[in-house]
PDB file of C-alpha atoms in Angstrom:
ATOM      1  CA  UNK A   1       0.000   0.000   0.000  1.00 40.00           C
ATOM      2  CA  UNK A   2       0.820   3.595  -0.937  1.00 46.00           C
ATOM      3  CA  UNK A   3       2.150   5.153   2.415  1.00 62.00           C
ATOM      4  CA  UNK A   4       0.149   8.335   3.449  1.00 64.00           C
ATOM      5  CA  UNK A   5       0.629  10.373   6.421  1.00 85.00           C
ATOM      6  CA  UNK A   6      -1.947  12.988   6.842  1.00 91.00           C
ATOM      7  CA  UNK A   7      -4.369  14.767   9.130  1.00 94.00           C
ATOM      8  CA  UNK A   8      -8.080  14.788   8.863  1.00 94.00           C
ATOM      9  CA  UNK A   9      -9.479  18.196  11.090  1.00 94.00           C
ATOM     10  CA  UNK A  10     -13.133  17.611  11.941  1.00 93.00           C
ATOM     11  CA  UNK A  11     -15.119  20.318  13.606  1.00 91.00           C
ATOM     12  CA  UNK A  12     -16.517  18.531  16.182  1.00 91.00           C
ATOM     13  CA  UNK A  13     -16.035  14.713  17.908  1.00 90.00           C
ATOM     14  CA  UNK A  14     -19.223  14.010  15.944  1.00 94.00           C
ATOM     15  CA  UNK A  15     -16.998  14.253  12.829  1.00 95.00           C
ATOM     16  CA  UNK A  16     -14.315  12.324  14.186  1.00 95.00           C
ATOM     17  CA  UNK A  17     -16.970   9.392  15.097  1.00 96.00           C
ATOM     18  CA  UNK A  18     -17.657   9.343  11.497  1.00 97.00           C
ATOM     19  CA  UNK A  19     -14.216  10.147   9.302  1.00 96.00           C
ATOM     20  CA  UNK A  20     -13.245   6.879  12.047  1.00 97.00           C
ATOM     21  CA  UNK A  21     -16.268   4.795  10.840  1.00 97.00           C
ATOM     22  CA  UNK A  22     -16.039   5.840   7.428  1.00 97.00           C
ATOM     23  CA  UNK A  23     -12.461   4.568   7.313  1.00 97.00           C
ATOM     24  CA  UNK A  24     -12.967   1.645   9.274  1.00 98.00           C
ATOM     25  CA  UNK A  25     -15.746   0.224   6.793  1.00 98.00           C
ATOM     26  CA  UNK A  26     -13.661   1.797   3.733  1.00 97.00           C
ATOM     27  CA  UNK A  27     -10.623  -0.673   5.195  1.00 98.00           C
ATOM     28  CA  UNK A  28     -12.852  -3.685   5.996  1.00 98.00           C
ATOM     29  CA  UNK A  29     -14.873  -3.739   2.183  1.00 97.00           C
ATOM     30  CA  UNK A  30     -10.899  -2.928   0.596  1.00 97.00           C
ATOM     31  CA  UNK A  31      -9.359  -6.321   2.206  1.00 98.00           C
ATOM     32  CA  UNK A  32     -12.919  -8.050   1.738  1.00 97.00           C
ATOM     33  CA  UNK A  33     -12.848  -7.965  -1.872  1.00 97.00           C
ATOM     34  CA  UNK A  34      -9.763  -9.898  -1.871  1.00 97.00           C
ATOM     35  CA  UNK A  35     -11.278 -12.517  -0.108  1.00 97.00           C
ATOM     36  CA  UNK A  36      -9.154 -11.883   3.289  1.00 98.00           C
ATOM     37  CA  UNK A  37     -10.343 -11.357   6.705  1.00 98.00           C
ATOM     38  CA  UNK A  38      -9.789  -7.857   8.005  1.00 98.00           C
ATOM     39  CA  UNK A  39      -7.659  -7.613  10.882  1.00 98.00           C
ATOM     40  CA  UNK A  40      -8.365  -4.998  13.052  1.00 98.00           C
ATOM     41  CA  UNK A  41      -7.387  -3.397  17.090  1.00 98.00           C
ATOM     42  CA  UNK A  42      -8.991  -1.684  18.694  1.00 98.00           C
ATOM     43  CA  UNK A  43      -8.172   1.138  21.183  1.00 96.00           C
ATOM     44  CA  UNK A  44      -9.625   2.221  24.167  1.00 89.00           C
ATOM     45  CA  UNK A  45     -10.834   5.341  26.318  1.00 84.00           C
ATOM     46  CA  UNK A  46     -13.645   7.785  26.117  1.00 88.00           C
ATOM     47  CA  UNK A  47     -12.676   9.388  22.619  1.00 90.00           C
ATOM     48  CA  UNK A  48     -13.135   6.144  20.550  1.00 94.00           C
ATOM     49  CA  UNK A  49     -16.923   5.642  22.119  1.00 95.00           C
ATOM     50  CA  UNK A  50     -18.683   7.403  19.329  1.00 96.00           C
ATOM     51  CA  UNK A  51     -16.743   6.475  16.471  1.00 97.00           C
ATOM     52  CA  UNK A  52     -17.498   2.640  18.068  1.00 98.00           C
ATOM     53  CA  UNK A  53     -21.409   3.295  18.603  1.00 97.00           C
ATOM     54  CA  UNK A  54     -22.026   5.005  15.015  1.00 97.00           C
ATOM     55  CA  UNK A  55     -20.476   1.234  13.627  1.00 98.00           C
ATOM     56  CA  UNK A  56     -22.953  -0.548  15.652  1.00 96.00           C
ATOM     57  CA  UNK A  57     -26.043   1.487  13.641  1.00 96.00           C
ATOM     58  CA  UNK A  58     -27.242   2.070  10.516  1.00 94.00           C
ATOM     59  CA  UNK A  59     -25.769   2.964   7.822  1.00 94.00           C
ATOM     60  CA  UNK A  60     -22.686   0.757   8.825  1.00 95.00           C
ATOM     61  CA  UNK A  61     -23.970  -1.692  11.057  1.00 93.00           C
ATOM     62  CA  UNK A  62     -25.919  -3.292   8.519  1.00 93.00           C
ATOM     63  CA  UNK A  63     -23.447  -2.930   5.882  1.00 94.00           C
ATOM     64  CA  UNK A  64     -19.973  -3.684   7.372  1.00 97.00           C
ATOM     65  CA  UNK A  65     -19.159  -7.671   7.044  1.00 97.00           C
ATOM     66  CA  UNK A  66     -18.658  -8.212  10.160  1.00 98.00           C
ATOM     67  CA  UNK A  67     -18.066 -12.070   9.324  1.00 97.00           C
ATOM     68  CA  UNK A  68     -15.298 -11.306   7.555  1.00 98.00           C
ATOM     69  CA  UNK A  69     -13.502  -8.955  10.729  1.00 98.00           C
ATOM     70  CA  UNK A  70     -11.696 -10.161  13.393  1.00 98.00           C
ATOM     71  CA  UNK A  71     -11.314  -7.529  16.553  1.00 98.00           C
ATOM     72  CA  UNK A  72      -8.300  -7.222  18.849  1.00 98.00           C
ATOM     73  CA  UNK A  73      -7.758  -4.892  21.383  1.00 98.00           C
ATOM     74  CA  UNK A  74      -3.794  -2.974  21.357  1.00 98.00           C
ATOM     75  CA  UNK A  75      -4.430  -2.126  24.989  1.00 98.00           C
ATOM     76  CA  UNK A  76      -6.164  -3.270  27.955  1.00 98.00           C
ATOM     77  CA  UNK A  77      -6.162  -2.907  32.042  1.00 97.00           C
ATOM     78  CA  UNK A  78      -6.600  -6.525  33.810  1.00 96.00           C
ATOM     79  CA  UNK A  79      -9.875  -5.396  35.066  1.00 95.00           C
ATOM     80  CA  UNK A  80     -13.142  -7.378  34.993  1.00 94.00           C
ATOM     81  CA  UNK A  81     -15.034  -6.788  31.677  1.00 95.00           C
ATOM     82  CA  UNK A  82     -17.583  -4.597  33.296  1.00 94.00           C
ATOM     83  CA  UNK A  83     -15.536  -2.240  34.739  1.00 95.00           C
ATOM     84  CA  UNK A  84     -15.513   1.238  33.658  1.00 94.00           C
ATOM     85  CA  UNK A  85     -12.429   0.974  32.899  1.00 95.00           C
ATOM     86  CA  UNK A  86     -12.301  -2.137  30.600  1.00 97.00           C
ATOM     87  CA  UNK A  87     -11.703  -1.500  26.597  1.00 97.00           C
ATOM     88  CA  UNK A  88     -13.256  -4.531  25.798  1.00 98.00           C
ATOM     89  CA  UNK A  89     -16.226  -3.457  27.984  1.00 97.00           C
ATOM     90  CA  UNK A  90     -16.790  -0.191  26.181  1.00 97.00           C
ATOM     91  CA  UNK A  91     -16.330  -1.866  23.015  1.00 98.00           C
ATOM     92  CA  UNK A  92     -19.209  -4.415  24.031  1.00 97.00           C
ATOM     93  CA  UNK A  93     -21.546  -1.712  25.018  1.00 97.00           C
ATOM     94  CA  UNK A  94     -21.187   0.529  22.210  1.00 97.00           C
ATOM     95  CA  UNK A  95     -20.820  -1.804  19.428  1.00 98.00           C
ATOM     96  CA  UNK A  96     -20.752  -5.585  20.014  1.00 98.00           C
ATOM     97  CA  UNK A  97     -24.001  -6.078  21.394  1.00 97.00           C
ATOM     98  CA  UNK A  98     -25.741  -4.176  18.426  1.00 97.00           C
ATOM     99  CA  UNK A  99     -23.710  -6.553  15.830  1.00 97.00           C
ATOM    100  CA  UNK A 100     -23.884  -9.591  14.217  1.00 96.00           C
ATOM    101  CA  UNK A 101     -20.360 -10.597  14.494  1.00 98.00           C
ATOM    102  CA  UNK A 102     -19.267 -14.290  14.862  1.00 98.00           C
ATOM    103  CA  UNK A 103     -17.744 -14.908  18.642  1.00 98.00           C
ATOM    104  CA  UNK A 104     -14.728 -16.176  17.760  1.00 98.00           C
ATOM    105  CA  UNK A 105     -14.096 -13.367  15.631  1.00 98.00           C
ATOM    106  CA  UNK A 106     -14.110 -11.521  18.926  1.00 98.00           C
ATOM    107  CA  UNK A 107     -10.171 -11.174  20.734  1.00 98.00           C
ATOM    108  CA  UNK A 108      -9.872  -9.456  24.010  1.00 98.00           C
ATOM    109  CA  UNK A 109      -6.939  -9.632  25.653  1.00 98.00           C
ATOM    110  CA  UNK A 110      -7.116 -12.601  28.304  1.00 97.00           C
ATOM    111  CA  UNK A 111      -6.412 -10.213  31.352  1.00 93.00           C
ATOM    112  CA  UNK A 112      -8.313 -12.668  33.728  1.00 93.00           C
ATOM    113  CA  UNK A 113      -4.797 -14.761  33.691  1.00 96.00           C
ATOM    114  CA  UNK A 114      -1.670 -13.421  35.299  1.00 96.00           C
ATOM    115  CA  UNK A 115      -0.477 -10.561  33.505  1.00 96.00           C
ATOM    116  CA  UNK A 116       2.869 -12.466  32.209  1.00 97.00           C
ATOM    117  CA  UNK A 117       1.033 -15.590  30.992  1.00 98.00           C
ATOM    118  CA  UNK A 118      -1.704 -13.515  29.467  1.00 98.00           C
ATOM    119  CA  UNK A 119       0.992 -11.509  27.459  1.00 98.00           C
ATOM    120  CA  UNK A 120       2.402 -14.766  25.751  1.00 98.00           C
ATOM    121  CA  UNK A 121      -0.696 -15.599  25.023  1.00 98.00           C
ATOM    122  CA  UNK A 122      -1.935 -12.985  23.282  1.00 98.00           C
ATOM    123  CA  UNK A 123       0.680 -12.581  21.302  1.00 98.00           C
ATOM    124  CA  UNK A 124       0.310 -16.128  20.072  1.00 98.00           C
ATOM    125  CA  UNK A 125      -3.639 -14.914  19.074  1.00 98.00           C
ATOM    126  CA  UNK A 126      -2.683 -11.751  17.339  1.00 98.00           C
ATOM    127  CA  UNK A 127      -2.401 -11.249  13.174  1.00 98.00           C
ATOM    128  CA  UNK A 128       1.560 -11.279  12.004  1.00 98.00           C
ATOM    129  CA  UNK A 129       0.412  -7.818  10.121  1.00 98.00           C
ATOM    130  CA  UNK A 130      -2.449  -6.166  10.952  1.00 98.00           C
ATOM    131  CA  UNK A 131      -5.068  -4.322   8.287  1.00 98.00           C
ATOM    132  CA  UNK A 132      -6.037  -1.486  10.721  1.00 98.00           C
ATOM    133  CA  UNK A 133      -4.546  -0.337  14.455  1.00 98.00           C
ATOM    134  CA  UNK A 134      -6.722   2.122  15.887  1.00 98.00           C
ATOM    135  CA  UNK A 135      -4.564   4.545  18.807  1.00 98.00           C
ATOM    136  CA  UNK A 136      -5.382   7.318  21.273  1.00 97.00           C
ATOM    137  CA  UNK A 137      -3.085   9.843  22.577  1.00 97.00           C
ATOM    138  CA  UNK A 138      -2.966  10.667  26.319  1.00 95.00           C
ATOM    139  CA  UNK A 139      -2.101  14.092  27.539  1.00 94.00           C
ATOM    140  CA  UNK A 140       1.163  12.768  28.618  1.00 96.00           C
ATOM    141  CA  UNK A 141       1.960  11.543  24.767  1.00 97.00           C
ATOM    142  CA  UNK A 142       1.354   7.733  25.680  1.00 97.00           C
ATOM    143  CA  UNK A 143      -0.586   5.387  23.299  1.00 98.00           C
ATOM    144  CA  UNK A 144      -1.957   2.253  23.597  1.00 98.00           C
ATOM    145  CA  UNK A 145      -0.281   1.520  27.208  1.00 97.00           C
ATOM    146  CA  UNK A 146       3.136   2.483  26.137  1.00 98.00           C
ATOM    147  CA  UNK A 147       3.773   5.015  28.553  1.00 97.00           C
ATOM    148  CA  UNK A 148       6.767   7.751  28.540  1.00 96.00           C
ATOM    149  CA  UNK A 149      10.197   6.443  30.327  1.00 94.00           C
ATOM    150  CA  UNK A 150       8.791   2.878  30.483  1.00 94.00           C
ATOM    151  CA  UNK A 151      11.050  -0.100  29.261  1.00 93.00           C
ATOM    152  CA  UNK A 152       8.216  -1.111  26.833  1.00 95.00           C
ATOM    153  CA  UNK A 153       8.934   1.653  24.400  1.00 96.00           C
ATOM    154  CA  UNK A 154      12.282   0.419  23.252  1.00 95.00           C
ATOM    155  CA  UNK A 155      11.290  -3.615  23.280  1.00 97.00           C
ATOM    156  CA  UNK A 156      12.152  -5.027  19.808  1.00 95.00           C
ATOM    157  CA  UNK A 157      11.490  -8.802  19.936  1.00 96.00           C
ATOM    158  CA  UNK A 158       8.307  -9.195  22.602  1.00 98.00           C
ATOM    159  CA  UNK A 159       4.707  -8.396  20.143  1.00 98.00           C
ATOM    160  CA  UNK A 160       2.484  -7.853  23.627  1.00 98.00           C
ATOM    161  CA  UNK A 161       4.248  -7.064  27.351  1.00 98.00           C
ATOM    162  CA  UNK A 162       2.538  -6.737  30.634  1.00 98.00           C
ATOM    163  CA  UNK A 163       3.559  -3.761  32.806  1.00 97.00           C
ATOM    164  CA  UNK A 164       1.665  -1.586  35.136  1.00 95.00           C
ATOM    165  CA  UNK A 165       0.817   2.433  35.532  1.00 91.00           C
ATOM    166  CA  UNK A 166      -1.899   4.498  33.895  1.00 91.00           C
ATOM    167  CA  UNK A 167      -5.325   5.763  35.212  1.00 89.00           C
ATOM    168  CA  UNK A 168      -6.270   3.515  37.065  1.00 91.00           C
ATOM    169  CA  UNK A 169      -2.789   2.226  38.095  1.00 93.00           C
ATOM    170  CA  UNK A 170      -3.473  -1.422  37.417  1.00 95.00           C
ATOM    171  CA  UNK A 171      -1.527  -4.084  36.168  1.00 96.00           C
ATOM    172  CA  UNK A 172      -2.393  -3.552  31.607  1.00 97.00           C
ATOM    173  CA  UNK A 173      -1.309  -5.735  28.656  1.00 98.00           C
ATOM    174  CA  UNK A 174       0.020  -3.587  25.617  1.00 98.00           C
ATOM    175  CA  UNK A 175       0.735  -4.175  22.006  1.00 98.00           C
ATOM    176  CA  UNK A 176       4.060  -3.145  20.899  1.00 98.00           C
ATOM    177  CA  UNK A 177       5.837  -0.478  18.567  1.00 98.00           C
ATOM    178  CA  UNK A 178       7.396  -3.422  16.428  1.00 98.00           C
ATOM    179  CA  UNK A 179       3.192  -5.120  15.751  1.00 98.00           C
ATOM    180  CA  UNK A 180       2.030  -1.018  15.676  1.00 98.00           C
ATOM    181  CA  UNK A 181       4.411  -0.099  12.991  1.00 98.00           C
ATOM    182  CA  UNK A 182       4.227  -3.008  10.711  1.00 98.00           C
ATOM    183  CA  UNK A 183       0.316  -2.355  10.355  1.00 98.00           C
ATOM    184  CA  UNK A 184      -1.017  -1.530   7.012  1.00 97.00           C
ATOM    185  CA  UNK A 185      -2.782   0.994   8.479  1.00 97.00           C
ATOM    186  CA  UNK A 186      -2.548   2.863  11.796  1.00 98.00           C
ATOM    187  CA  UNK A 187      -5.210   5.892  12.977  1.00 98.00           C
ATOM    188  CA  UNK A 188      -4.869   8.109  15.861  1.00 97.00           C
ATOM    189  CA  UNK A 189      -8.044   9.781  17.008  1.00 97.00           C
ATOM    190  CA  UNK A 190      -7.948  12.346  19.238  1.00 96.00           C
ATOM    191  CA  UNK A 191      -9.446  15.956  20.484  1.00 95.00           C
ATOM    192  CA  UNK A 192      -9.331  18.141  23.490  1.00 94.00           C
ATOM    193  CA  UNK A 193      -7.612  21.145  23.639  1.00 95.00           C
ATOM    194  CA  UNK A 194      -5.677  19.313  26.234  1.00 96.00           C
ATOM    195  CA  UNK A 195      -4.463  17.455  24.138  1.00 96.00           C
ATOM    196  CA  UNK A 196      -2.807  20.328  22.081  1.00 97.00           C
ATOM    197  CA  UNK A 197       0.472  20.588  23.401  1.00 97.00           C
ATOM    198  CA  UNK A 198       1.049  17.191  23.052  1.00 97.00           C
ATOM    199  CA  UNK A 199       0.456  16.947  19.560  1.00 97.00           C
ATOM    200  CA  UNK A 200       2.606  19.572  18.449  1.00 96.00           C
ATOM    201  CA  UNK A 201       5.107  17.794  20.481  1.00 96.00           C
ATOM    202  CA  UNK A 202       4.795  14.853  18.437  1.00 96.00           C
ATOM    203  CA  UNK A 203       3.648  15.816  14.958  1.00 94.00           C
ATOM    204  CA  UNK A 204       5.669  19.314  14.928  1.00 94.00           C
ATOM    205  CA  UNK A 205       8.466  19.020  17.349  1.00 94.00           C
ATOM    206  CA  UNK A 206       9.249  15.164  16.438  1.00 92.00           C
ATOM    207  CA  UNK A 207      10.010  14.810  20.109  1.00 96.00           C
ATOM    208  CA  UNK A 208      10.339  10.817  20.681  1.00 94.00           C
ATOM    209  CA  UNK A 209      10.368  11.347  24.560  1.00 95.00           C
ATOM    210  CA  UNK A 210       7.083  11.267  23.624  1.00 97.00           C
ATOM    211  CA  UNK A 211       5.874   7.307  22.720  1.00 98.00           C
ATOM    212  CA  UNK A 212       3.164   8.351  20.186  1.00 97.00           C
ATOM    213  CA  UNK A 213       6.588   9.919  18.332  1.00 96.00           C
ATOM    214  CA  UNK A 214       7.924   6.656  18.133  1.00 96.00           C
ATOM    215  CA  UNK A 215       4.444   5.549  15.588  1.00 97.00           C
ATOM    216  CA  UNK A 216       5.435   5.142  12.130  1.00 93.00           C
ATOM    217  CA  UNK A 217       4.100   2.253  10.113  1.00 95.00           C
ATOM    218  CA  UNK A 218       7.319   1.179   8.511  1.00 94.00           C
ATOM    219  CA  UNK A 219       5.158   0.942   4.748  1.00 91.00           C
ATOM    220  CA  UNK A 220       1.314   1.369   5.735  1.00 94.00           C
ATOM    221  CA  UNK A 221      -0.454   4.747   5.950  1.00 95.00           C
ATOM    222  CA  UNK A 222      -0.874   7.237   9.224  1.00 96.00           C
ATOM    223  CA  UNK A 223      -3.621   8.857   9.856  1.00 96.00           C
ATOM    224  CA  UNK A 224      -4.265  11.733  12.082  1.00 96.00           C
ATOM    225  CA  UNK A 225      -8.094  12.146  12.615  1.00 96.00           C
ATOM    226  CA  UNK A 226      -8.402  15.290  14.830  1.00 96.00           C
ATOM    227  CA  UNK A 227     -10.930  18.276  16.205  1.00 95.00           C
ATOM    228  CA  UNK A 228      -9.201  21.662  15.984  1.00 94.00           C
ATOM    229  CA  UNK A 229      -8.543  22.013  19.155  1.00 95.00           C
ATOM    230  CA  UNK A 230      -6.399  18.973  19.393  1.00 95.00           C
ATOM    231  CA  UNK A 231      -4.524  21.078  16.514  1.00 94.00           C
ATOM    232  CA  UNK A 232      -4.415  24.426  17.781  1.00 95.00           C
ATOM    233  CA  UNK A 233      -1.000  24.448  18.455  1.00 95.00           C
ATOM    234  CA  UNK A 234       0.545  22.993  15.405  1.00 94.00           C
ATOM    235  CA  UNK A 235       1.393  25.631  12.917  1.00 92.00           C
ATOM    236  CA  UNK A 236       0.031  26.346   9.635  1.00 89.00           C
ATOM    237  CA  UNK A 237       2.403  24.970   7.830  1.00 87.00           C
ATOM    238  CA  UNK A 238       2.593  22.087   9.821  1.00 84.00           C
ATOM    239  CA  UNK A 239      -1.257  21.289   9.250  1.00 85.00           C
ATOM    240  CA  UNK A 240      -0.664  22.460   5.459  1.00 84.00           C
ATOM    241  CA  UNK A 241       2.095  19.740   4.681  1.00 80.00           C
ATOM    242  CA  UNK A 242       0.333  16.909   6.305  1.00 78.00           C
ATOM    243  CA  UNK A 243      -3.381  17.828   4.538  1.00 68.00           C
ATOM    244  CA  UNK A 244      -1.388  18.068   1.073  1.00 54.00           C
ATOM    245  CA  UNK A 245       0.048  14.503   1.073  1.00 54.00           C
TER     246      UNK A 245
END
């Protein structure tokens, strides 16, 4: 695939939620007409929510093939799955239960086992490439659960890796930089204008203290789907050269 790294700029997280589903069932038809399954993680955290629930409805819900898509999760914290704080949780609420997806096209991340056991695990469940990694950003510049000055961010040879920290601090599974940045395609979605300074840092500033720095598909596209106050601090000709591509 033709490698693209751009930003989308939607007025409101109502036009996130649907650039994300548009995408999403743009990605899923593409690698369905070659008669593949689509491979696809999911992320987690309040931003994601309406892009997930707008999938579960019409016109998408209906439309999508959800036989042919198998869903992972990139992050999760070993909570139970109805927790607040579970991905897989939110996902299940906002989209699973309004789908007809087969089950075992379903993957959470086995966080009722140890942490260490569930990361091996996983990692033996997971896609060698991946069609489509959806990301968040926090306010600190972490994705997924790759969080800054954690030993996670530089591990080369490990696909998923159990570690601890985050809101809540809890013990988490993450997916790693090396299965991130060998996926076809990889989407951040984010907005806040707390989440402004951060960006700049990492789209403008190239700052790799930061882990979402460290994101670049080594031959799929990136895709920066954002409200314009997530972008308010980049500069014009930042948000210029990125829209052009």
């Amino acid at each position: 695939m033709e490698k693209i790294n751009k930003i989308i700029i939607g007025k409101t997280k109502e036009a996130l939620a649907e650039e994300g589903a548009r995408l999403f069932a743009e990605i899923v038809k593409r690698v369905a007409a070659t008669g593949q399954e689509c491979m696809i993680a999911l992320s987690g955290g309040s931003t994601p929510r309406k892009m997930h629930a707008l999938l579960g409805q019409d016109p998408y819900g209906s439309r999508i093939p959800w036989n042919r898509v198998h869903l992972f999760w990139g992050d999760e914290r070993c909570v139970p799955a109805d927790s607040r704080w579970s991905n897989y949780g939110g996902v299940r609420e906002d989209l699973l239960d309004f789908i007809d997806i087969p089950a075992e096209n379903i993957h959470p991340m086995p966080c009722q086992l140890p942490p260490e056991e569930g990361a091996v695990r996983y990692e033996k469940e997971i896609p060698d490439v991946f069609d489509l990694v959806f990301l968040g950003l926090g306010a600190d510049g972490h994705t997924a659960s790759l969080f800054p000055g954690h030993g996670a961010l530089g591990e080369q040879k490990r696909r998923v890796v159990p570690l601890t920290g985050g809101e809540p601090d809890v013990p988490r599974l993450t997916m790693t930089f090396p299965v991130i940045n060998k996926a076809r395609n990889v989407v951040f979605v984010v907005s806040g204008r707390e989440k402004a300074e951060v960006v700049k840092h990492v789209l403008e500033d190239r700052d790799t203290r930061f882990p979402a720095a460290h994101v670049f598909p080594v031959a799929g596209s990136l895709i920066w789907i954002v409200d314009r106050e997530a972008v308010s601090r980049l500069s014009k000709e930042v948000i210029s050269a990125f829209q052009t591509q």
